[in-house]
Amino acid sequence: MAEKVRLQFDFGPEAVKELDQMKNYMCLTSRVDVVKQALGLLQWVLDTKKEGWELFIEKGNAQRVVILLQFPKS
């Protein structure tokens, strides 16, 4: 099993409220589970963007491109 590293973050009251709302909405048991889910999603976004994919959000006939991250040009 991989060695665990303990990290500690300070969040403001509004961020904690949002974190708890996400935890409840996703039926997760802890705030760390929300952070793990968010990191997994961010990794997926990074991987797909590196492969040249674009991310779109679609609702009905409306569609918009979401540019989440800017990478330095090599």
Backbone as CSV, one residue per row, in Angstrom:
resi,resn,N_x,N_y,N_z,CA_x,CA_y,CA_z,C_x,C_y,C_z
1,MET,0.846,-1.176,0.000,0.000,0.000,0.000,0.894,1.242,0.000
2,ALA,0.486,2.261,-0.716,1.261,3.495,-0.810,1.265,4.227,0.526
3,GLU,2.391,4.852,0.798,2.516,5.628,2.031,1.634,6.862,1.947
4,LYS,0.953,7.184,3.025,0.088,8.362,3.062,0.880,9.568,3.549
5,VAL,0.540,10.725,3.037,1.127,11.985,3.464,-0.008,12.859,3.973
6,ARG,0.142,13.378,5.169,-0.909,14.215,5.746,-0.739,15.647,5.254
7,LEU,-1.837,16.229,4.757,-1.864,17.616,4.319,-2.929,18.354,5.107
8,GLN,-2.729,19.636,5.275,-3.711,20.448,5.989,-3.951,21.725,5.199
9,PHE,-5.214,22.095,5.034,-5.591,23.297,4.299,-6.501,24.147,5.163
10,ASP,-6.402,25.448,4.997,-7.291,26.377,5.685,-8.283,26.927,4.679
11,PHE,-9.571,26.789,4.996,-10.640,27.285,4.146,-11.427,28.347,4.902
12,GLY,-11.913,29.339,4.183,-12.787,30.331,4.785,-14.176,29.748,4.989
13,PRO,-15.008,30.442,5.763,-16.355,29.930,6.068,-17.201,29.642,4.824
14,GLU,-17.132,30.500,3.811,-17.932,30.284,2.604,-17.467,29.044,1.853
15,ALA,-16.155,28.835,1.788,-15.623,27.649,1.107,-16.022,26.374,1.847
16,VAL,-16.014,26.415,3.172,-16.425,25.251,3.968,-17.905,24.961,3.729
17,LYS,-18.705,26.013,3.656,-20.141,25.844,3.388,-20.347,25.179,2.021
18,GLU,-19.620,25.657,1.006,-19.732,25.083,-0.331,-19.248,23.630,-0.349
19,LEU,-18.167,23.361,0.351,-17.636,22.002,0.442,-18.670,21.069,1.067
20,ASP,-19.306,21.521,2.136,-20.336,20.705,2.794,-21.568,20.517,1.899
21,GLN,-21.938,21.546,1.151,-23.066,21.413,0.229,-22.747,20.378,-0.850
22,MET,-21.521,20.403,-1.367,-21.120,19.409,-2.368,-21.118,18.008,-1.767
23,LYS,-20.627,17.888,-0.554,-20.588,16.585,0.129,-21.995,16.021,0.262
24,ASN,-22.923,16.856,0.690,-24.302,16.403,0.867,-24.961,16.078,-0.471
25,TYR,-24.748,16.936,-1.473,-25.343,16.722,-2.794,-24.858,15.418,-3.414
26,MET,-23.579,15.102,-3.203,-22.975,13.904,-3.795,-23.121,12.676,-2.899
27,CYS,-23.779,12.841,-1.740,-23.976,11.753,-0.775,-22.642,11.125,-0.352
28,LEU,-21.666,11.974,-0.119,-20.365,11.499,0.346,-20.318,11.599,1.861
29,THR,-19.379,10.897,2.455,-19.334,10.849,3.913,-18.360,11.847,4.527
30,SER,-17.457,12.403,3.723,-16.483,13.323,4.303,-16.071,14.390,3.300
31,ARG,-15.534,15.466,3.822,-15.021,16.542,2.973,-13.843,16.062,2.132
32,VAL,-13.038,15.193,2.702,-11.884,14.694,1.943,-12.345,13.920,0.711
33,ASP,-13.491,13.259,0.801,-14.032,12.557,-0.374,-14.375,13.544,-1.486
34,VAL,-14.880,14.724,-1.119,-15.180,15.753,-2.112,-13.883,16.203,-2.788
35,VAL,-12.853,16.427,-1.994,-11.560,16.862,-2.529,-10.982,15.787,-3.455
36,LYS,-11.098,14.523,-3.068,-10.600,13.434,-3.916,-11.349,13.387,-5.248
37,GLN,-12.677,13.565,-5.193,-13.477,13.585,-6.416,-13.058,14.762,-7.304
38,ALA,-12.856,15.919,-6.682,-12.463,17.112,-7.436,-11.093,16.922,-8.082
39,LEU,-10.158,16.322,-7.360,-8.836,16.066,-7.926,-8.908,15.084,-9.089
40,GLY,-9.755,14.073,-8.960,-9.933,13.119,-10.048,-10.491,13.787,-11.293
41,LEU,-11.469,14.680,-11.107,-12.052,15.405,-12.229,-11.015,16.334,-12.856
42,LEU,-10.254,17.034,-12.040,-9.230,17.928,-12.561,-8.179,17.149,-13.345
43,GLN,-7.791,15.981,-12.854,-6.816,15.161,-13.582,-7.364,14.744,-14.939
44,TRP,-8.645,14.371,-14.980,-9.278,14.002,-16.243,-9.286,15.183,-17.214
45,VAL,-9.618,16.374,-16.718,-9.631,17.573,-17.559,-8.235,17.841,-18.109
46,LEU,-7.220,17.758,-17.253,-5.851,17.983,-17.697,-5.436,16.974,-18.758
47,ASP,-5.736,15.713,-18.517,-5.358,14.658,-19.471,-6.036,14.855,-20.819
48,THR,-7.339,15.141,-20.811,-8.045,15.293,-22.079,-7.618,16.562,-22.807
49,LYS,-7.350,17.626,-22.070,-6.887,18.863,-22.704,-5.511,18.648,-23.332
50,LYS,-4.638,17.919,-22.650,-3.309,17.619,-23.200,-3.412,16.806,-24.483
51,GLU,-4.462,16.014,-24.603,-4.676,15.206,-25.805,-5.325,16.007,-26.929
52,GLY,-5.628,17.271,-26.673,-6.190,18.124,-27.709,-7.704,18.231,-27.716
53,TRP,-8.375,17.649,-26.753,-9.835,17.711,-26.684,-10.268,19.067,-26.123
54,GLU,-11.462,19.489,-26.504,-12.094,20.683,-25.950,-13.246,20.236,-25.060
55,LEU,-13.569,21.029,-24.083,-14.655,20.704,-23.165,-15.839,21.609,-23.465
56,PHE,-17.007,21.000,-23.676,-18.227,21.737,-23.971,-19.265,21.451,-22.900
57,ILE,-20.098,22.439,-22.664,-21.279,22.251,-21.821,-22.477,22.509,-22.716
58,GLU,-23.446,21.610,-22.680,-24.597,21.726,-23.564,-25.876,21.647,-22.746
59,LYS,-26.807,22.538,-23.061,-28.131,22.517,-22.440,-29.127,22.817,-23.548
60,GLY,-29.907,21.803,-23.919,-30.820,21.980,-25.047,-30.016,22.224,-26.310
61,ASN,-30.330,23.301,-27.010,-29.600,23.644,-28.222,-28.437,24.586,-27.946
62,ALA,-28.348,25.088,-26.739,-27.273,26.016,-26.396,-26.012,25.239,-26.057
63,GLN,-24.911,25.726,-26.549,-23.642,25.061,-26.299,-22.575,26.122,-26.100
64,ARG,-21.676,25.908,-25.174,-20.567,26.833,-25.005,-19.295,26.075,-24.704
65,VAL,-18.209,26.624,-25.145,-16.896,26.027,-24.894,-16.441,26.492,-23.525
66,VAL,-15.925,25.575,-22.756,-15.411,25.911,-21.443,-13.899,25.799,-21.497
67,ILE,-13.231,26.910,-21.317,-11.770,26.899,-21.275,-11.387,27.011,-19.805
68,LEU,-11.026,25.886,-19.229,-10.748,25.851,-17.799,-9.316,26.210,-17.465
69,LEU,-8.411,25.829,-18.321,-7.001,25.991,-17.991,-6.222,26.504,-19.178
70,GLN,-5.222,27.260,-18.905,-4.308,27.709,-19.941,-2.957,27.054,-19.675
71,PHE,-2.412,26.414,-20.692,-1.106,25.804,-20.578,-0.075,26.698,-21.239
72,PRO,1.121,26.784,-20.676,2.164,27.564,-21.341,2.501,26.934,-22.684
73,LYS,2.765,27.762,-23.667,3.139,27.249,-24.983,4.583,26.800,-24.930
74,SER,4.813,25.567,-25.451,6.174,25.041,-25.400,6.974,25.457,-26.614
